[in-house]
PDB file of C-alpha atoms in Angstrom:
ATOM      1  CA  MET H   1     101.933  90.568  98.032  1.00 97.00           C
ATOM      2  CA  LEU H   2      99.478  92.916  96.352  1.00 98.00           C
ATOM      3  CA  LEU H   3      99.910  96.321  94.775  1.00 98.00           C
ATOM      4  CA  TYR H   4      97.055  98.778  95.152  1.00 98.00           C
ATOM      5  CA  ASN H   5      97.369 101.434  92.441  1.00 98.00           C
ATOM      6  CA  VAL H   6      95.505 104.748  92.381  1.00 97.00           C
ATOM      7  CA  THR H   7      95.822 106.617  89.090  1.00 97.00           C
ATOM      8  CA  THR H   8      94.838 110.283  89.228  1.00 97.00           C
ATOM      9  CA  ILE H   9      94.470 112.753  86.391  1.00 97.00           C
ATOM     10  CA  ILE H  10      94.609 116.277  87.791  1.00 97.00           C
ATOM     11  CA  GLU H  11      94.114 119.589  86.018  1.00 96.00           C
ATOM     12  CA  ASP H  12      97.359 121.382  85.149  1.00 95.00           C
ATOM     13  CA  ASN H  13      96.579 124.389  87.346  1.00 96.00           C
ATOM     14  CA  SER H  14      96.005 122.149  90.420  1.00 96.00           C
ATOM     15  CA  ALA H  15      98.816 119.645  89.884  1.00 96.00           C
ATOM     16  CA  ASP H  16     101.463 121.308  92.074  1.00 96.00           C
ATOM     17  CA  ARG H  17      99.073 121.753  94.986  1.00 96.00           C
ATOM     18  CA  TRP H  18      97.803 118.166  94.617  1.00 97.00           C
ATOM     19  CA  LEU H  19     101.347 116.778  94.544  1.00 97.00           C
ATOM     20  CA  GLN H  20     102.312 118.704  97.672  1.00 97.00           C
ATOM     21  CA  TRP H  21      99.139 117.533  99.427  1.00 96.00           C
ATOM     22  CA  MET H  22      99.839 113.915  98.481  1.00 96.00           C
ATOM     23  CA  GLN H  23     103.436 114.074  99.686  1.00 97.00           C
ATOM     24  CA  GLU H  24     102.738 115.931 102.932  1.00 96.00           C
ATOM     25  CA  ILE H  25      99.315 114.648 103.987  1.00 95.00           C
ATOM     26  CA  HIS H  26      97.478 111.937 102.069  1.00 96.00           C
ATOM     27  CA  ILE H  27     100.168 109.269 101.642  1.00 97.00           C
ATOM     28  CA  GLN H  28     101.040 109.600 105.318  1.00 97.00           C
ATOM     29  CA  GLN H  29      97.381 109.057 106.253  1.00 97.00           C
ATOM     30  CA  VAL H  30      97.205 105.926 104.086  1.00 98.00           C
ATOM     31  CA  MET H  31     100.418 104.533 105.564  1.00 98.00           C
ATOM     32  CA  GLU H  32      99.273 105.295 109.125  1.00 98.00           C
ATOM     33  CA  THR H  33      96.539 102.685 108.693  1.00 98.00           C
ATOM     34  CA  GLY H  34      99.300 100.097 109.140  1.00 98.00           C
ATOM     35  CA  LEU H  35      97.906  98.009 106.300  1.00 98.00           C
ATOM     36  CA  PHE H  36     100.597  98.769 103.711  1.00 98.00           C
ATOM     37  CA  VAL H  37     104.311  98.006 103.904  1.00 98.00           C
ATOM     38  CA  SER H  38     105.551 100.507 101.329  1.00 98.00           C
ATOM     39  CA  TYR H  39     104.468 103.038  98.734  1.00 98.00           C
ATOM     40  CA  ARG H  40     105.703 104.997  95.759  1.00 98.00           C
ATOM     41  CA  LEU H  41     104.416 107.989  93.851  1.00 98.00           C
ATOM     42  CA  LEU H  42     104.984 108.183  90.105  1.00 98.00           C
ATOM     43  CA  LYS H  43     104.258 110.682  87.364  1.00 97.00           C
ATOM     44  CA  VAL H  44     103.119 109.294  84.016  1.00 96.00           C
ATOM     45  CA  ILE H  45     105.250 111.001  81.376  1.00 95.00           C
ATOM     46  CA  ASP H  46     103.524 109.676  78.253  1.00 92.00           C
ATOM     47  CA  SER H  47      99.901 110.065  79.296  1.00 86.00           C
ATOM     48  CA  PRO H  48      97.446 110.642  76.446  1.00 87.00           C
ATOM     49  CA  ASN H  49      95.176 112.593  78.816  1.00 86.00           C
ATOM     50  CA  GLU H  50      94.878 116.325  79.334  1.00 90.00           C
ATOM     51  CA  GLY H  51      96.273 117.450  82.658  1.00 94.00           C
ATOM     52  CA  VAL H  52      98.901 115.620  84.694  1.00 97.00           C
ATOM     53  CA  THR H  53      98.655 111.907  85.490  1.00 97.00           C
ATOM     54  CA  TYR H  54     100.087 110.373  88.655  1.00 97.00           C
ATOM     55  CA  CYS H  55     100.051 106.896  90.151  1.00 98.00           C
ATOM     56  CA  ALA H  56     100.203 106.314  93.887  1.00 98.00           C
ATOM     57  CA  GLN H  57     101.095 102.699  94.577  1.00 98.00           C
ATOM     58  CA  TYR H  58     100.794 100.948  97.923  1.00 98.00           C
ATOM     59  CA  VAL H  59     102.073  97.450  98.702  1.00 98.00           C
ATOM     60  CA  THR H  60     100.162  95.232 101.109  1.00 98.00           C
ATOM     61  CA  GLU H  61     100.970  91.740 102.294  1.00 98.00           C
ATOM     62  CA  ASN H  62      97.586  90.121 101.714  1.00 98.00           C
ATOM     63  CA  MET H  63      93.999  90.471 100.577  1.00 98.00           C
ATOM     64  CA  ASP H  64      92.683  90.820 104.133  1.00 98.00           C
ATOM     65  CA  ASN H  65      94.740  93.994 104.634  1.00 98.00           C
ATOM     66  CA  TYR H  66      93.538  95.407 101.327  1.00 98.00           C
ATOM     67  CA  LEU H  67      89.893  94.646 102.106  1.00 98.00           C
ATOM     68  CA  GLU H  68      90.201  96.196 105.558  1.00 98.00           C
ATOM     69  CA  TYR H  69      91.655  99.342 103.994  1.00 98.00           C
ATOM     70  CA  LYS H  70      88.974  99.431 101.310  1.00 97.00           C
ATOM     71  CA  ASP H  71      86.121  98.994 103.799  1.00 98.00           C
ATOM     72  CA  LYS H  72      87.365 100.888 106.837  1.00 98.00           C
ATOM     73  CA  TYR H  73      89.607 103.701 105.578  1.00 97.00           C
ATOM     74  CA  ALA H  74      89.248 104.309 101.836  1.00 96.00           C
ATOM     75  CA  PRO H  75      85.818 105.990 101.858  1.00 95.00           C
ATOM     76  CA  SER H  76      86.808 108.775 104.267  1.00 95.00           C
ATOM     77  CA  LEU H  77      90.219 109.279 102.657  1.00 94.00           C
ATOM     78  CA  GLN H  78      88.628 109.467  99.211  1.00 91.00           C
ATOM     79  CA  ASP H  79      86.124 111.998 100.540  1.00 92.00           C
ATOM     80  CA  LYS H  80      89.038 114.192 101.647  1.00 92.00           C
ATOM     81  CA  VAL H  81      90.529 114.042  98.144  1.00 91.00           C
ATOM     82  CA  ASN H  82      87.202 114.972  96.601  1.00 89.00           C
ATOM     83  CA  GLU H  83      86.695 117.847  99.047  1.00 90.00           C
ATOM     84  CA  SER H  84      90.164 119.279  98.468  1.00 91.00           C
ATOM     85  CA  PHE H  85      90.156 118.875  94.673  1.00 94.00           C
ATOM     86  CA  LYS H  86      86.485 118.933  93.721  1.00 92.00           C
ATOM     87  CA  ASN H  87      85.966 118.925  89.941  1.00 93.00           C
ATOM     88  CA  GLN H  88      89.746 119.135  89.404  1.00 95.00           C
ATOM     89  CA  GLN H  89      90.686 115.471  89.270  1.00 95.00           C
ATOM     90  CA  VAL H  90      89.497 112.015  88.395  1.00 94.00           C
ATOM     91  CA  SER H  91      90.909 108.831  89.887  1.00 94.00           C
ATOM     92  CA  PHE H  92      90.584 105.122  89.301  1.00 95.00           C
ATOM     93  CA  THR H  93      92.036 102.179  91.166  1.00 96.00           C
ATOM     94  CA  SER H  94      93.407  98.771  90.323  1.00 98.00           C
ATOM     95  CA  LEU H  95      94.683  95.880  92.392  1.00 98.00           C
ATOM     96  CA  MET H  96      97.563  93.767  91.144  1.00 98.00           C
ATOM     97  CA  GLU H  97      99.223  90.625  92.397  1.00 97.00           C
ATOM     98  CA  TYR H  98     102.991  90.185  92.369  1.00 96.00           C
ATOM     99  CA  LEU H  99     103.985  87.137  90.317  1.00 96.00           C
ATOM    100  CA  ALA H 100     107.762  87.433  90.360  1.00 89.00           C
TER     101      ALA H 100
END
């Protein structure tokens, strides 16, 4: 099992709109790919950054599913984020493997 983590730092004045968009639209679009088995959305409460920091985490069963998502779906979904929140957020991703 792998955990795909997307950390986003969003400006304070856009955070509520971004959170609503994630909960109502974006996460659903990611899950509709059928490549992830679960997700969670977290708010970082001790972030040293300005703005609000969130982590969207998606669990996938194997590397093939992750690579298919990354190649086939991620570019267009990331474009939608950038269009909706241009110059208001910055995101970075990480991929982690479950050990226990």
